[in-house]
Amino acid sequence: MEKKKFIILALVLIGLVLVSGCSTKKAVETGPANAFIGGTDGLVMSFVQDAPPAEYPQQVPFDIIINVENRGESTVNASTANFILLGGISTTAYGIDNPLQPLEELQGKQLIQKTTTPGGVTQATFSSDGSPSFPGSQPQKITATLCYPYITQVQGTVCITPSLARQTVGGAQLCTVTGSKTVYSSGAPVKITSLSESATSSAGKITGFRFTMFVKDEGPGTAYLGTTCPPTLGEANRVKVISAKLVNLDKDLYCGKAATDAGVLITGDNGGVITCTLEGLTPADISGEFEDVLIMQLGYGYTQSITKSITFTTT
């Protein structure tokens, strides 16, 4: 009888351990990592199959149809900065009257109660009167260039403390000011790939914080600033900081005029660097030690192209 009781008690304890493990996993799934859907896409283009086919007779009217889908998390509004430009061929020779077509608003993907709703989808149709008359079968490459404004949302966890004493003498501490921090980016081609934190102090009291972030273009095209698309050399590979803030402290961060006006250059393997600071803090500003949430918006234009080869035949 005592043996049966021992076995039942052991099974109950094992069950509690398993339940506890499941609860821990669920907590991880609903943590900051799930604030965003993620991914490196913004808008995505594709040629509609057989519109036109890979081979097509010369001097016969045809349509070029392009699908556009928003696979990122930023909504793209209908504007003069949101369009598809057809190229690779002489649109005049092909009788295409509208080589540049504006796009309608495309809602971004959304995460609602752990369920992802898809982004907006649209099509652009370019009607041609037919190819010129070539002396024989002639291959041609048609390109479609997409230009659109996009925003990357960023969320990171940082440490706020009134004094460096706990950080330096090894006392009890909730978090650590210095070093790498956890950071997440929304679904978009431009991402914040790392976040680190440091502090400035006077007489042992913290007077400010510095946050250093690497920003990188991980999409299929080029980020840019300005109103020209395709962008000029000076406008290409740049993003700007729209806003940056610490939520619990309710204070805006200063990220420099280069980040907010001229933009940050993001080239090379590591991309660019954004440094944001919060200075002039007093002991009254920081009530104890706690983790805060850094939120940021990065703004930029984005351009990418796709190509399709078509052979115009004589028969």
PDB file of C-alpha atoms in Angstrom:
ATOM      1  CA  MET A   1       0.000   0.000   0.000  1.00  0.00           C
ATOM      2  CA  GLU A   2       2.827   2.369   0.951  1.00  0.00           C
ATOM      3  CA  LYS A   3       4.572   1.505  -2.335  1.00  0.00           C
ATOM      4  CA  LYS A   4       1.423   2.448  -4.331  1.00  0.00           C
ATOM      5  CA  LYS A   5       1.220   5.789  -2.511  1.00  0.00           C
ATOM      6  CA  PHE A   6       4.871   6.496  -3.331  1.00  0.00           C
ATOM      7  CA  ILE A   7       4.310   5.717  -7.041  1.00  0.00           C
ATOM      8  CA  ILE A   8       1.214   7.973  -7.204  1.00  0.00           C
ATOM      9  CA  LEU A   9       3.084  10.822  -5.487  1.00  0.00           C
ATOM     10  CA  ALA A  10       6.010  10.467  -7.911  1.00  0.00           C
ATOM     11  CA  LEU A  11       3.665  10.601 -10.919  1.00  0.00           C
ATOM     12  CA  VAL A  12       2.000  13.743  -9.552  1.00  0.00           C
ATOM     13  CA  LEU A  13       5.375  15.467  -9.112  1.00  0.00           C
ATOM     14  CA  ILE A  14       6.438  14.521 -12.647  1.00  0.00           C
ATOM     15  CA  GLY A  15       3.162  15.933 -13.965  1.00  0.00           C
ATOM     16  CA  LEU A  16       3.741  19.214 -12.151  1.00  0.00           C
ATOM     17  CA  VAL A  17       7.241  19.494 -13.632  1.00  0.00           C
ATOM     18  CA  LEU A  18       5.872  18.894 -17.143  1.00  0.00           C
ATOM     19  CA  VAL A  19       3.115  21.499 -16.674  1.00  0.00           C
ATOM     20  CA  SER A  20       5.672  23.982 -15.357  1.00  0.00           C
ATOM     21  CA  GLY A  21       7.874  23.373 -18.404  1.00  0.00           C
ATOM     22  CA  CYS A  22       4.933  23.982 -20.769  1.00  0.00           C
ATOM     23  CA  SER A  23       4.021  27.196 -18.949  1.00  0.00           C
ATOM     24  CA  THR A  24       7.603  28.458 -19.260  1.00  0.00           C
ATOM     25  CA  LYS A  25       7.603  27.788 -22.999  1.00  0.00           C
ATOM     26  CA  LYS A  26       4.310  29.632 -23.427  1.00  0.00           C
ATOM     27  CA  ALA A  27       5.712  32.654 -21.560  1.00  0.00           C
ATOM     28  CA  VAL A  28       8.662  32.775 -23.974  1.00  0.00           C
ATOM     29  CA  GLU A  29       6.331  32.663 -26.984  1.00  0.00           C
ATOM     30  CA  THR A  30       4.367  35.688 -25.729  1.00  0.00           C
ATOM     31  CA  GLY A  31       7.462  37.714 -24.842  1.00  0.00           C
ATOM     32  CA  PRO A  32       9.027  40.705 -26.685  1.00  0.00           C
ATOM     33  CA  ALA A  33      10.129  38.481 -29.573  1.00  0.00           C
ATOM     34  CA  ASN A  34       6.473  38.245 -30.592  1.00  0.00           C
ATOM     35  CA  ALA A  35       5.933  41.989 -30.656  1.00  0.00           C
ATOM     36  CA  PHE A  36       6.647  41.693 -34.376  1.00  0.00           C
ATOM     37  CA  ILE A  37       6.092  39.129 -37.113  1.00  0.00           C
ATOM     38  CA  GLY A  38       9.583  39.749 -38.430  1.00  0.00           C
ATOM     39  CA  GLY A  39      11.125  38.972 -41.799  1.00  0.00           C
ATOM     40  CA  THR A  40      13.190  40.961 -44.308  1.00  0.00           C
ATOM     41  CA  ASP A  41      10.508  41.742 -46.900  1.00  0.00           C
ATOM     42  CA  GLY A  42       8.591  44.934 -47.540  1.00  0.00           C
ATOM     43  CA  LEU A  43       6.719  44.941 -50.841  1.00  0.00           C
ATOM     44  CA  VAL A  44       7.318  41.964 -53.127  1.00  0.00           C
ATOM     45  CA  MET A  45       6.809  41.932 -56.910  1.00  0.00           C
ATOM     46  CA  SER A  46       6.305  39.090 -59.378  1.00  0.00           C
ATOM     47  CA  PHE A  47       5.318  38.843 -63.037  1.00  0.00           C
ATOM     48  CA  VAL A  48       1.988  37.097 -63.570  1.00  0.00           C
ATOM     49  CA  GLN A  49       2.593  33.831 -65.385  1.00  0.00           C
ATOM     50  CA  ASP A  50       2.075  34.031 -69.181  1.00  0.00           C
ATOM     51  CA  ALA A  51       1.392  37.764 -69.056  1.00  0.00           C
ATOM     52  CA  PRO A  52       3.160  37.762 -71.424  1.00  0.00           C
ATOM     53  CA  PRO A  53       4.523  34.241 -72.060  1.00  0.00           C
ATOM     54  CA  ALA A  54       8.232  33.531 -72.597  1.00  0.00           C
ATOM     55  CA  GLU A  55       7.657  33.509 -76.372  1.00  0.00           C
ATOM     56  CA  TYR A  56       5.266  35.831 -78.149  1.00  0.00           C
ATOM     57  CA  PRO A  57       4.669  36.890 -81.773  1.00  0.00           C
ATOM     58  CA  GLN A  58       5.978  40.243 -82.927  1.00  0.00           C
ATOM     59  CA  GLN A  59       3.666  43.225 -83.488  1.00  0.00           C
ATOM     60  CA  VAL A  60       0.776  41.639 -81.559  1.00  0.00           C
ATOM     61  CA  PRO A  61      -0.731  43.531 -78.585  1.00  0.00           C
ATOM     62  CA  PHE A  62      -0.063  42.083 -75.117  1.00  0.00           C
ATOM     63  CA  ASP A  63      -0.307  42.948 -71.424  1.00  0.00           C
ATOM     64  CA  ILE A  64       2.430  42.916 -68.821  1.00  0.00           C
ATOM     65  CA  ILE A  65       0.841  42.202 -65.427  1.00  0.00           C
ATOM     66  CA  ILE A  66       2.743  42.483 -62.167  1.00  0.00           C
ATOM     67  CA  ASN A  67       1.592  41.308 -58.752  1.00  0.00           C
ATOM     68  CA  VAL A  68       2.573  43.398 -55.717  1.00  0.00           C
ATOM     69  CA  GLU A  69       2.158  42.096 -52.163  1.00  0.00           C
ATOM     70  CA  ASN A  70       3.020  43.729 -48.850  1.00  0.00           C
ATOM     71  CA  ARG A  71       4.831  41.038 -46.851  1.00  0.00           C
ATOM     72  CA  GLY A  72       6.173  43.432 -44.244  1.00  0.00           C
ATOM     73  CA  GLU A  73       4.504  45.150 -41.309  1.00  0.00           C
ATOM     74  CA  SER A  74       4.447  48.767 -42.501  1.00  0.00           C
ATOM     75  CA  THR A  75       1.399  50.055 -44.359  1.00  0.00           C
ATOM     76  CA  VAL A  76       2.273  51.810 -47.631  1.00  0.00           C
ATOM     77  CA  ASN A  77      -0.100  54.661 -48.388  1.00  0.00           C
ATOM     78  CA  ALA A  78      -1.141  55.655 -51.887  1.00  0.00           C
ATOM     79  CA  SER A  79       1.163  58.526 -52.878  1.00  0.00           C
ATOM     80  CA  THR A  80       3.425  59.804 -55.641  1.00  0.00           C
ATOM     81  CA  ALA A  81       6.320  57.998 -53.913  1.00  0.00           C
ATOM     82  CA  ASN A  82       4.646  54.603 -54.305  1.00  0.00           C
ATOM     83  CA  PHE A  83       4.848  53.358 -57.902  1.00  0.00           C
ATOM     84  CA  ILE A  84       6.120  50.813 -60.467  1.00  0.00           C
ATOM     85  CA  LEU A  85       8.291  51.941 -63.377  1.00  0.00           C
ATOM     86  CA  LEU A  86       8.528  49.694 -66.430  1.00  0.00           C
ATOM     87  CA  GLY A  87      11.874  49.566 -68.259  1.00  0.00           C
ATOM     88  CA  GLY A  88      14.352  47.427 -70.150  1.00  0.00           C
ATOM     89  CA  ILE A  89      12.541  48.197 -73.409  1.00  0.00           C
ATOM     90  CA  SER A  90      11.573  51.355 -75.279  1.00  0.00           C
ATOM     91  CA  THR A  91       8.061  51.905 -73.971  1.00  0.00           C
ATOM     92  CA  THR A  92       7.443  54.302 -76.862  1.00  0.00           C
ATOM     93  CA  ALA A  93       8.415  51.689 -79.469  1.00  0.00           C
ATOM     94  CA  TYR A  94       6.143  49.171 -77.754  1.00  0.00           C
ATOM     95  CA  GLY A  95       3.224  51.596 -77.559  1.00  0.00           C
ATOM     96  CA  ILE A  96       3.035  51.603 -73.763  1.00  0.00           C
ATOM     97  CA  ASP A  97       1.408  54.882 -72.733  1.00  0.00           C
ATOM     98  CA  ASN A  98       1.721  54.455 -68.953  1.00  0.00           C
ATOM     99  CA  PRO A  99       5.215  53.131 -68.089  1.00  0.00           C
ATOM    100  CA  LEU A 100       4.891  54.575 -64.560  1.00  0.00           C
ATOM    101  CA  GLN A 101       1.912  53.456 -62.519  1.00  0.00           C
ATOM    102  CA  PRO A 102       1.059  54.584 -58.978  1.00  0.00           C
ATOM    103  CA  LEU A 103      -0.023  51.906 -56.518  1.00  0.00           C
ATOM    104  CA  GLU A 104      -2.972  51.887 -54.158  1.00  0.00           C
ATOM    105  CA  GLU A 105      -2.626  51.661 -50.385  1.00  0.00           C
ATOM    106  CA  LEU A 106      -1.195  48.332 -49.259  1.00  0.00           C
ATOM    107  CA  GLN A 107      -1.878  47.366 -45.644  1.00  0.00           C
ATOM    108  CA  GLY A 108       1.007  45.728 -43.817  1.00  0.00           C
ATOM    109  CA  LYS A 109       0.818  42.317 -42.179  1.00  0.00           C
ATOM    110  CA  GLN A 110      -0.555  42.399 -38.647  1.00  0.00           C
ATOM    111  CA  LEU A 111      -0.141  40.198 -35.593  1.00  0.00           C
ATOM    112  CA  ILE A 112      -3.467  39.987 -33.766  1.00  0.00           C
ATOM    113  CA  GLN A 113      -3.671  37.632 -30.768  1.00  0.00           C
ATOM    114  CA  LYS A 114      -0.907  35.389 -32.170  1.00  0.00           C
ATOM    115  CA  THR A 115      -2.640  35.247 -35.564  1.00  0.00           C
ATOM    116  CA  THR A 116      -0.956  36.826 -38.594  1.00  0.00           C
ATOM    117  CA  THR A 117      -3.225  38.603 -41.052  1.00  0.00           C
ATOM    118  CA  PRO A 118      -1.741  38.915 -44.573  1.00  0.00           C
ATOM    119  CA  GLY A 119      -0.737  42.217 -46.101  1.00  0.00           C
ATOM    120  CA  GLY A 120      -2.425  43.962 -49.010  1.00  0.00           C
ATOM    121  CA  VAL A 121      -2.149  42.707 -52.594  1.00  0.00           C
ATOM    122  CA  THR A 122      -2.608  44.586 -55.866  1.00  0.00           C
ATOM    123  CA  GLN A 123      -1.755  44.343 -59.574  1.00  0.00           C
ATOM    124  CA  ALA A 124      -0.335  46.741 -62.142  1.00  0.00           C
ATOM    125  CA  THR A 125      -1.124  46.190 -65.823  1.00  0.00           C
ATOM    126  CA  PHE A 126       0.918  47.704 -68.654  1.00  0.00           C
ATOM    127  CA  SER A 127      -0.769  47.366 -72.071  1.00  0.00           C
ATOM    128  CA  SER A 128       1.435  47.249 -75.184  1.00  0.00           C
ATOM    129  CA  ASP A 129       0.435  47.708 -78.836  1.00  0.00           C
ATOM    130  CA  GLY A 130       2.994  45.040 -79.694  1.00  0.00           C
ATOM    131  CA  SER A 131       6.711  44.808 -80.278  1.00  0.00           C
ATOM    132  CA  PRO A 132       8.506  46.487 -83.179  1.00  0.00           C
ATOM    133  CA  SER A 133       9.183  44.430 -86.299  1.00  0.00           C
ATOM    134  CA  PHE A 134      12.496  42.648 -85.842  1.00  0.00           C
ATOM    135  CA  PRO A 135      14.344  40.890 -88.701  1.00  0.00           C
ATOM    136  CA  GLY A 136      14.184  37.603 -86.775  1.00  0.00           C
ATOM    137  CA  SER A 137      13.263  36.207 -83.380  1.00  0.00           C
ATOM    138  CA  GLN A 138      14.442  38.737 -80.824  1.00  0.00           C
ATOM    139  CA  PRO A 139      14.899  38.236 -77.064  1.00  0.00           C
ATOM    140  CA  GLN A 140      14.067  41.233 -74.869  1.00  0.00           C
ATOM    141  CA  LYS A 141      14.390  41.799 -71.130  1.00  0.00           C
ATOM    142  CA  ILE A 142      11.582  43.671 -69.430  1.00  0.00           C
ATOM    143  CA  THR A 143      12.288  45.184 -66.022  1.00  0.00           C
ATOM    144  CA  ALA A 144       9.911  46.473 -63.379  1.00  0.00           C
ATOM    145  CA  THR A 145      11.271  48.808 -60.708  1.00  0.00           C
ATOM    146  CA  LEU A 146       9.286  49.344 -57.535  1.00  0.00           C
ATOM    147  CA  CYS A 147       9.685  52.458 -55.363  1.00  0.00           C
ATOM    148  CA  TYR A 148       7.882  52.911 -52.052  1.00  0.00           C
ATOM    149  CA  PRO A 149       8.265  54.488 -48.589  1.00  0.00           C
ATOM    150  CA  TYR A 150       8.658  52.104 -45.651  1.00  0.00           C
ATOM    151  CA  ILE A 151       9.102  52.143 -41.873  1.00  0.00           C
ATOM    152  CA  THR A 152      10.953  49.747 -39.570  1.00  0.00           C
ATOM    153  CA  GLN A 153       9.718  49.523 -35.986  1.00  0.00           C
ATOM    154  CA  VAL A 154      12.331  48.633 -33.360  1.00  0.00           C
ATOM    155  CA  GLN A 155      11.962  47.433 -29.779  1.00  0.00           C
ATOM    156  CA  GLY A 156      14.779  46.715 -27.335  1.00  0.00           C
ATOM    157  CA  THR A 157      15.191  46.071 -23.613  1.00  0.00           C
ATOM    158  CA  VAL A 158      17.681  48.294 -21.758  1.00  0.00           C
ATOM    159  CA  CYS A 159      18.718  48.854 -18.137  1.00  0.00           C
ATOM    160  CA  ILE A 160      17.988  52.015 -16.139  1.00  0.00           C
ATOM    161  CA  THR A 161      19.656  52.545 -12.762  1.00  0.00           C
ATOM    162  CA  PRO A 162      20.420  55.676 -10.685  1.00  0.00           C
ATOM    163  CA  SER A 163      23.912  54.636  -9.619  1.00  0.00           C
ATOM    164  CA  LEU A 164      26.887  52.762 -11.022  1.00  0.00           C
ATOM    165  CA  ALA A 165      27.767  51.440  -7.551  1.00  0.00           C
ATOM    166  CA  ARG A 166      25.759  48.242  -7.895  1.00  0.00           C
ATOM    167  CA  GLN A 167      27.131  47.738 -11.382  1.00  0.00           C
ATOM    168  CA  THR A 168      30.772  48.034 -10.317  1.00  0.00           C
ATOM    169  CA  VAL A 169      30.979  46.400  -6.864  1.00  0.00           C
ATOM    170  CA  GLY A 170      28.938  43.334  -7.760  1.00  0.00           C
ATOM    171  CA  GLY A 171      25.988  43.991  -5.460  1.00  0.00           C
ATOM    172  CA  ALA A 172      22.454  42.774  -6.074  1.00  0.00           C
ATOM    173  CA  GLN A 173      21.179  44.136  -9.360  1.00  0.00           C
ATOM    174  CA  LEU A 174      18.119  43.664 -11.537  1.00  0.00           C
ATOM    175  CA  CYS A 175      19.898  44.371 -14.824  1.00  0.00           C
ATOM    176  CA  THR A 176      23.232  45.451 -16.271  1.00  0.00           C
ATOM    177  CA  VAL A 177      23.788  48.827 -17.897  1.00  0.00           C
ATOM    178  CA  THR A 178      26.800  47.951 -20.027  1.00  0.00           C
ATOM    179  CA  GLY A 179      26.939  45.430 -22.848  1.00  0.00           C
ATOM    180  CA  SER A 180      24.727  43.943 -25.535  1.00  0.00           C
ATOM    181  CA  LYS A 181      20.943  44.128 -25.268  1.00  0.00           C
ATOM    182  CA  THR A 182      18.025  42.235 -26.769  1.00  0.00           C
ATOM    183  CA  VAL A 183      16.516  43.997 -29.793  1.00  0.00           C
ATOM    184  CA  TYR A 184      13.803  43.138 -32.308  1.00  0.00           C
ATOM    185  CA  SER A 185      12.743  44.690 -35.626  1.00  0.00           C
ATOM    186  CA  SER A 186       9.428  44.570 -37.449  1.00  0.00           C
ATOM    187  CA  GLY A 187       9.031  42.855 -40.804  1.00  0.00           C
ATOM    188  CA  ALA A 188      10.905  45.189 -43.175  1.00  0.00           C
ATOM    189  CA  PRO A 189      14.011  45.160 -45.380  1.00  0.00           C
ATOM    190  CA  VAL A 190      16.038  47.407 -43.035  1.00  0.00           C
ATOM    191  CA  LYS A 191      16.816  45.900 -39.615  1.00  0.00           C
ATOM    192  CA  ILE A 192      18.542  46.845 -36.377  1.00  0.00           C
ATOM    193  CA  THR A 193      20.931  43.908 -35.953  1.00  0.00           C
ATOM    194  CA  SER A 194      22.449  44.769 -32.541  1.00  0.00           C
ATOM    195  CA  LEU A 195      21.990  47.108 -29.586  1.00  0.00           C
ATOM    196  CA  SER A 196      24.474  47.951 -26.836  1.00  0.00           C
ATOM    197  CA  GLU A 197      24.224  50.299 -23.856  1.00  0.00           C
ATOM    198  CA  SER A 198      26.578  52.395 -21.758  1.00  0.00           C
ATOM    199  CA  ALA A 199      26.189  55.163 -19.170  1.00  0.00           C
ATOM    200  CA  THR A 200      27.746  58.472 -18.189  1.00  0.00           C
ATOM    201  CA  SER A 201      28.004  59.481 -14.549  1.00  0.00           C
ATOM    202  CA  SER A 202      29.099  62.178 -12.135  1.00  0.00           C
ATOM    203  CA  ALA A 203      30.139  61.436  -8.532  1.00  0.00           C
ATOM    204  CA  GLY A 204      28.847  57.888  -8.941  1.00  0.00           C
ATOM    205  CA  LYS A 205      25.390  59.032 -10.044  1.00  0.00           C
ATOM    206  CA  ILE A 206      24.249  58.273 -13.566  1.00  0.00           C
ATOM    207  CA  THR A 207      23.574  61.389 -15.630  1.00  0.00           C
ATOM    208  CA  GLY A 208      22.932  59.832 -19.022  1.00  0.00           C
ATOM    209  CA  PHE A 209      22.739  56.767 -21.231  1.00  0.00           C
ATOM    210  CA  ARG A 210      24.147  55.961 -24.670  1.00  0.00           C
ATOM    211  CA  PHE A 211      22.624  53.381 -27.004  1.00  0.00           C
ATOM    212  CA  THR A 212      24.600  52.166 -30.013  1.00  0.00           C
ATOM    213  CA  MET A 213      22.847  50.246 -32.793  1.00  0.00           C
ATOM    214  CA  PHE A 214      23.979  48.636 -36.029  1.00  0.00           C
ATOM    215  CA  VAL A 215      21.470  49.074 -38.851  1.00  0.00           C
ATOM    216  CA  LYS A 216      21.603  46.974 -42.007  1.00  0.00           C
ATOM    217  CA  ASP A 217      19.715  46.550 -45.279  1.00  0.00           C
ATOM    218  CA  GLU A 218      18.826  42.846 -45.462  1.00  0.00           C
ATOM    219  CA  GLY A 219      16.286  43.151 -48.287  1.00  0.00           C
ATOM    220  CA  PRO A 220      16.544  42.526 -52.051  1.00  0.00           C
ATOM    221  CA  GLY A 221      16.971  46.171 -53.051  1.00  0.00           C
ATOM    222  CA  THR A 222      18.285  49.541 -51.875  1.00  0.00           C
ATOM    223  CA  ALA A 223      17.125  51.891 -49.127  1.00  0.00           C
ATOM    224  CA  TYR A 224      17.300  55.611 -49.895  1.00  0.00           C
ATOM    225  CA  LEU A 225      16.359  59.087 -48.730  1.00  0.00           C
ATOM    226  CA  GLY A 226      14.949  61.856 -50.882  1.00  0.00           C
ATOM    227  CA  THR A 227      12.220  62.111 -53.497  1.00  0.00           C
ATOM    228  CA  THR A 228      14.114  60.756 -56.533  1.00  0.00           C
ATOM    229  CA  CYS A 229      13.682  57.110 -57.463  1.00  0.00           C
ATOM    230  CA  PRO A 230      15.773  55.385 -58.621  1.00  0.00           C
ATOM    231  CA  PRO A 231      17.863  57.348 -56.095  1.00  0.00           C
ATOM    232  CA  THR A 232      20.937  59.435 -56.796  1.00  0.00           C
ATOM    233  CA  LEU A 233      24.305  58.245 -55.515  1.00  0.00           C
ATOM    234  CA  GLY A 234      24.175  60.619 -52.547  1.00  0.00           C
ATOM    235  CA  GLU A 235      20.680  59.485 -51.536  1.00  0.00           C
ATOM    236  CA  ALA A 236      21.196  55.724 -51.869  1.00  0.00           C
ATOM    237  CA  ASN A 237      21.846  53.387 -48.933  1.00  0.00           C
ATOM    238  CA  ARG A 238      20.565  55.803 -46.302  1.00  0.00           C
ATOM    239  CA  VAL A 239      17.889  55.680 -43.594  1.00  0.00           C
ATOM    240  CA  LYS A 240      16.791  58.202 -40.990  1.00  0.00           C
ATOM    241  CA  VAL A 241      15.558  58.007 -37.418  1.00  0.00           C
ATOM    242  CA  ILE A 242      11.964  59.234 -37.222  1.00  0.00           C
ATOM    243  CA  SER A 243      11.703  58.830 -33.465  1.00  0.00           C
ATOM    244  CA  ALA A 244      13.417  57.107 -30.532  1.00  0.00           C
ATOM    245  CA  LYS A 245      12.139  56.937 -26.962  1.00  0.00           C
ATOM    246  CA  LEU A 246      12.387  55.168 -23.619  1.00  0.00           C
ATOM    247  CA  VAL A 247       8.854  54.119 -22.702  1.00  0.00           C
ATOM    248  CA  ASN A 248       8.986  53.910 -18.896  1.00  0.00           C
ATOM    249  CA  LEU A 249      11.071  57.057 -18.453  1.00  0.00           C
ATOM    250  CA  ASP A 250       8.857  58.725 -21.070  1.00  0.00           C
ATOM    251  CA  LYS A 251      11.838  60.554 -22.550  1.00  0.00           C
ATOM    252  CA  ASP A 252      12.889  61.047 -26.165  1.00  0.00           C
ATOM    253  CA  LEU A 253      16.397  60.084 -27.251  1.00  0.00           C
ATOM    254  CA  TYR A 254      18.683  62.336 -29.280  1.00  0.00           C
ATOM    255  CA  CYS A 255      20.146  60.493 -32.262  1.00  0.00           C
ATOM    256  CA  GLY A 256      22.042  63.358 -33.919  1.00  0.00           C
ATOM    257  CA  LYS A 257      21.273  65.459 -36.964  1.00  0.00           C
ATOM    258  CA  ALA A 258      23.017  62.946 -39.240  1.00  0.00           C
ATOM    259  CA  ALA A 259      20.458  60.331 -38.229  1.00  0.00           C
ATOM    260  CA  THR A 260      17.389  62.561 -38.333  1.00  0.00           C
ATOM    261  CA  ASP A 261      18.220  64.822 -41.301  1.00  0.00           C
ATOM    262  CA  ALA A 262      20.925  63.616 -43.704  1.00  0.00           C
ATOM    263  CA  GLY A 263      20.376  60.004 -42.727  1.00  0.00           C
ATOM    264  CA  VAL A 264      22.721  57.181 -41.765  1.00  0.00           C
ATOM    265  CA  LEU A 265      24.804  55.499 -44.467  1.00  0.00           C
ATOM    266  CA  ILE A 266      24.225  51.722 -44.363  1.00  0.00           C
ATOM    267  CA  THR A 267      26.790  50.025 -46.594  1.00  0.00           C
ATOM    268  CA  GLY A 268      29.223  47.136 -46.148  1.00  0.00           C
ATOM    269  CA  ASP A 269      28.859  43.902 -44.247  1.00  0.00           C
ATOM    270  CA  ASN A 270      27.933  45.542 -40.943  1.00  0.00           C
ATOM    271  CA  GLY A 271      25.766  48.354 -42.331  1.00  0.00           C
ATOM    272  CA  GLY A 272      25.700  51.668 -40.469  1.00  0.00           C
ATOM    273  CA  VAL A 273      25.799  52.846 -36.869  1.00  0.00           C
ATOM    274  CA  ILE A 274      23.143  54.846 -35.026  1.00  0.00           C
ATOM    275  CA  THR A 275      24.017  56.338 -31.646  1.00  0.00           C
ATOM    276  CA  CYS A 276      21.228  57.744 -29.488  1.00  0.00           C
ATOM    277  CA  THR A 277      21.748  59.451 -26.134  1.00  0.00           C
ATOM    278  CA  LEU A 278      19.796  60.659 -23.134  1.00  0.00           C
ATOM    279  CA  GLU A 279      21.702  63.295 -21.128  1.00  0.00           C
ATOM    280  CA  GLY A 280      21.132  65.664 -18.208  1.00  0.00           C
ATOM    281  CA  LEU A 281      19.445  63.175 -15.899  1.00  0.00           C
ATOM    282  CA  THR A 282      19.176  63.854 -12.171  1.00  0.00           C
ATOM    283  CA  PRO A 283      18.477  61.437  -9.275  1.00  0.00           C
ATOM    284  CA  ALA A 284      14.860  62.642  -9.330  1.00  0.00           C
ATOM    285  CA  ASP A 285      14.477  61.335 -12.890  1.00  0.00           C
ATOM    286  CA  ILE A 286      15.316  57.723 -11.993  1.00  0.00           C
ATOM    287  CA  SER A 287      13.316  56.041  -9.251  1.00  0.00           C
ATOM    288  CA  GLY A 288      15.301  52.886  -8.630  1.00  0.00           C
ATOM    289  CA  GLU A 289      16.659  50.250 -10.962  1.00  0.00           C
ATOM    290  CA  PHE A 290      14.447  48.793 -13.691  1.00  0.00           C
ATOM    291  CA  GLU A 291      14.360  47.534 -17.256  1.00  0.00           C
ATOM    292  CA  ASP A 292      12.998  49.971 -19.806  1.00  0.00           C
ATOM    293  CA  VAL A 293      11.781  49.521 -23.365  1.00  0.00           C
ATOM    294  CA  LEU A 294      13.525  51.416 -26.154  1.00  0.00           C
ATOM    295  CA  ILE A 295      11.271  51.992 -29.148  1.00  0.00           C
ATOM    296  CA  MET A 296      12.388  53.479 -32.449  1.00  0.00           C
ATOM    297  CA  GLN A 297      11.089  54.172 -35.949  1.00  0.00           C
ATOM    298  CA  LEU A 298      13.363  54.142 -38.994  1.00  0.00           C
ATOM    299  CA  GLY A 299      12.085  55.756 -42.186  1.00  0.00           C
ATOM    300  CA  TYR A 300      13.331  55.375 -45.760  1.00  0.00           C
ATOM    301  CA  GLY A 301      12.352  54.854 -49.341  1.00  0.00           C
ATOM    302  CA  TYR A 302      12.992  51.436 -50.829  1.00  0.00           C
ATOM    303  CA  THR A 303      13.536  50.335 -54.417  1.00  0.00           C
ATOM    304  CA  GLN A 304      13.926  46.901 -55.991  1.00  0.00           C
ATOM    305  CA  SER A 305      13.630  45.413 -59.475  1.00  0.00           C
ATOM    306  CA  ILE A 306      12.615  42.209 -61.208  1.00  0.00           C
ATOM    307  CA  THR A 307      13.334  41.086 -64.778  1.00  0.00           C
ATOM    308  CA  LYS A 308      11.559  38.847 -67.275  1.00  0.00           C
ATOM    309  CA  SER A 309      12.965  37.621 -70.612  1.00  0.00           C
ATOM    310  CA  ILE A 310      10.632  37.408 -73.608  1.00  0.00           C
ATOM    311  CA  THR A 311      11.481  36.269 -77.116  1.00  0.00           C
ATOM    312  CA  PHE A 312       9.426  37.949 -79.818  1.00  0.00           C
ATOM    313  CA  THR A 313       9.081  35.520 -82.696  1.00  0.00           C
ATOM    314  CA  THR A 314       8.440  36.027 -86.396  1.00  0.00           C
ATOM    315  CA  THR A 315       5.846  33.279 -86.593  1.00  0.00           C
TER     316      THR A 315
END
